[in-house]
């Protein structure tokens, strides 16, 4: 691990998935409100994998023409990344199981789109490996809100 710019991995993930966003006519809005001095002590490639998985999930499970909102803020000693999307949502009973290995929501969000149910458990492990936390909740936009917190480098 080394000191890394907090948004590099996120920007790489967005670049990687730009064509999928266009293909599904999804709008992406990004709000970054952190200082130049905010640095993470992290593995950039693992963070890139984290954000690529989270964004790919949002793209896959958001209705065509919908939108995804990403924000990066600092709260205390944590950098907070939120990725939220528009409809469809996930029922409350599924929210707490989303990060379980091999768990898949089989209702509207799975949409016969396959996937082994490993993506979010990998995300969970990457975040835990960075001494952070990751949670899922309902988004005010109608879909899912994923919140990732990673400690700022000392």
PDB file of N, CA and C in Angstrom, residues 57 93-105 116-125 134 136:
ATOM      1  N   UNK A  57     -22.338  -2.785 -11.004  1.00  0.00           N
ATOM      2  CA  UNK A  57     -23.594  -3.233 -10.400  1.00  0.00           C
ATOM      3  C   UNK A  57     -24.693  -2.202 -10.598  1.00  0.00           C
ATOM      4  N   UNK A  93     -35.433  -6.768   3.137  1.00  0.00           N
ATOM      5  CA  UNK A  93     -34.948  -8.092   3.549  1.00  0.00           C
ATOM      6  C   UNK A  93     -33.658  -8.474   2.826  1.00  0.00           C
ATOM      7  N   UNK A  94     -33.454  -7.955   1.624  1.00  0.00           N
ATOM      8  CA  UNK A  94     -32.244  -8.296   0.868  1.00  0.00           C
ATOM      9  C   UNK A  94     -31.050  -7.408   1.218  1.00  0.00           C
ATOM     10  N   UNK A  95     -31.336  -6.190   1.689  1.00  0.00           N
ATOM     11  CA  UNK A  95     -30.246  -5.220   1.921  1.00  0.00           C
ATOM     12  C   UNK A  95     -29.118  -5.763   2.772  1.00  0.00           C
ATOM     13  N   UNK A  96     -29.487  -6.376   3.917  1.00  0.00           N
ATOM     14  CA  UNK A  96     -28.426  -6.808   4.836  1.00  0.00           C
ATOM     15  C   UNK A  96     -27.644  -8.014   4.336  1.00  0.00           C
ATOM     16  N   UNK A  97     -28.156  -8.701   3.334  1.00  0.00           N
ATOM     17  CA  UNK A  97     -27.473  -9.897   2.814  1.00  0.00           C
ATOM     18  C   UNK A  97     -26.656  -9.621   1.554  1.00  0.00           C
ATOM     19  N   UNK A  98     -26.740  -8.403   1.044  1.00  0.00           N
ATOM     20  CA  UNK A  98     -26.098  -8.092  -0.239  1.00  0.00           C
ATOM     21  C   UNK A  98     -24.604  -8.400  -0.283  1.00  0.00           C
ATOM     22  N   UNK A  99     -23.918  -8.286   0.866  1.00  0.00           N
ATOM     23  CA  UNK A  99     -22.470  -8.484   0.865  1.00  0.00           C
ATOM     24  C   UNK A  99     -22.071  -9.923   1.190  1.00  0.00           C
ATOM     25  N   UNK A 100     -23.071 -10.792   1.413  1.00  0.00           N
ATOM     26  CA  UNK A 100     -22.774 -12.199   1.690  1.00  0.00           C
ATOM     27  C   UNK A 100     -22.274 -12.879   0.429  1.00  0.00           C
ATOM     28  N   UNK A 101     -21.295 -13.739   0.590  1.00  0.00           N
ATOM     29  CA  UNK A 101     -20.736 -14.474  -0.537  1.00  0.00           C
ATOM     30  C   UNK A 101     -21.830 -15.313  -1.195  1.00  0.00           C
ATOM     31  N   UNK A 102     -21.917 -15.277  -2.505  1.00  0.00           N
ATOM     32  CA  UNK A 102     -22.863 -16.034  -3.333  1.00  0.00           C
ATOM     33  C   UNK A 102     -24.324 -15.599  -3.194  1.00  0.00           C
ATOM     34  N   UNK A 103     -24.600 -14.559  -2.413  1.00  0.00           N
ATOM     35  CA  UNK A 103     -25.990 -14.113  -2.279  1.00  0.00           C
ATOM     36  C   UNK A 103     -26.405 -13.336  -3.512  1.00  0.00           C
ATOM     37  N   UNK A 104     -27.605 -13.630  -3.999  1.00  0.00           N
ATOM     38  CA  UNK A 104     -28.144 -12.882  -5.136  1.00  0.00           C
ATOM     39  C   UNK A 104     -29.585 -12.532  -4.879  1.00  0.00           C
ATOM     40  N   UNK A 105     -29.949 -11.316  -5.214  1.00  0.00           N
ATOM     41  CA  UNK A 105     -31.340 -10.894  -5.123  1.00  0.00           C
ATOM     42  C   UNK A 105     -32.016 -11.469  -6.354  1.00  0.00           C
ATOM     43  N   UNK A 116     -22.240 -14.336 -10.436  1.00  0.00           N
ATOM     44  CA  UNK A 116     -22.094 -15.451  -9.497  1.00  0.00           C
ATOM     45  C   UNK A 116     -22.429 -15.058  -8.072  1.00  0.00           C
ATOM     46  N   UNK A 117     -22.778 -13.772  -7.843  1.00  0.00           N
ATOM     47  CA  UNK A 117     -23.063 -13.354  -6.487  1.00  0.00           C
ATOM     48  C   UNK A 117     -21.790 -13.097  -5.697  1.00  0.00           C
ATOM     49  N   UNK A 118     -20.683 -12.881  -6.400  1.00  0.00           N
ATOM     50  CA  UNK A 118     -19.404 -12.649  -5.716  1.00  0.00           C
ATOM     51  C   UNK A 118     -19.010 -11.176  -5.660  1.00  0.00           C
ATOM     52  N   UNK A 119     -19.525 -10.372  -6.582  1.00  0.00           N
ATOM     53  CA  UNK A 119     -19.097  -8.980  -6.718  1.00  0.00           C
ATOM     54  C   UNK A 119     -19.121  -8.175  -5.434  1.00  0.00           C
ATOM     55  N   UNK A 120     -20.257  -8.178  -4.732  1.00  0.00           N
ATOM     56  CA  UNK A 120     -20.355  -7.354  -3.540  1.00  0.00           C
ATOM     57  C   UNK A 120     -19.607  -7.951  -2.356  1.00  0.00           C
ATOM     58  N   UNK A 121     -19.446  -9.281  -2.314  1.00  0.00           N
ATOM     59  CA  UNK A 121     -18.660  -9.847  -1.212  1.00  0.00           C
ATOM     60  C   UNK A 121     -17.179  -9.516  -1.427  1.00  0.00           C
ATOM     61  N   UNK A 122     -16.745  -9.437  -2.680  1.00  0.00           N
ATOM     62  CA  UNK A 122     -15.374  -9.011  -2.978  1.00  0.00           C
ATOM     63  C   UNK A 122     -15.203  -7.543  -2.544  1.00  0.00           C
ATOM     64  N   UNK A 123     -16.198  -6.723  -2.839  1.00  0.00           N
ATOM     65  CA  UNK A 123     -16.158  -5.314  -2.423  1.00  0.00           C
ATOM     66  C   UNK A 123     -16.032  -5.216  -0.903  1.00  0.00           C
ATOM     67  N   UNK A 124     -16.823  -6.024  -0.212  1.00  0.00           N
ATOM     68  CA  UNK A 124     -16.799  -6.028   1.249  1.00  0.00           C
ATOM     69  C   UNK A 124     -15.388  -6.348   1.751  1.00  0.00           C
ATOM     70  N   UNK A 125     -14.766  -7.367   1.165  1.00  0.00           N
ATOM     71  CA  UNK A 125     -13.425  -7.765   1.584  1.00  0.00           C
ATOM     72  C   UNK A 125     -12.371  -6.699   1.285  1.00  0.00           C
ATOM     73  N   UNK A 134     -18.577  -0.797   4.627  1.00  0.00           N
ATOM     74  CA  UNK A 134     -19.439  -0.667   3.444  1.00  0.00           C
ATOM     75  C   UNK A 134     -20.842  -1.088   3.856  1.00  0.00           C
ATOM     76  N   UNK A 136     -25.264  -0.963   2.646  1.00  0.00           N
ATOM     77  CA  UNK A 136     -26.261  -0.769   1.590  1.00  0.00           C
ATOM     78  C   UNK A 136     -27.545  -0.283   2.246  1.00  0.00           C
TER      79      UNK A 136
END
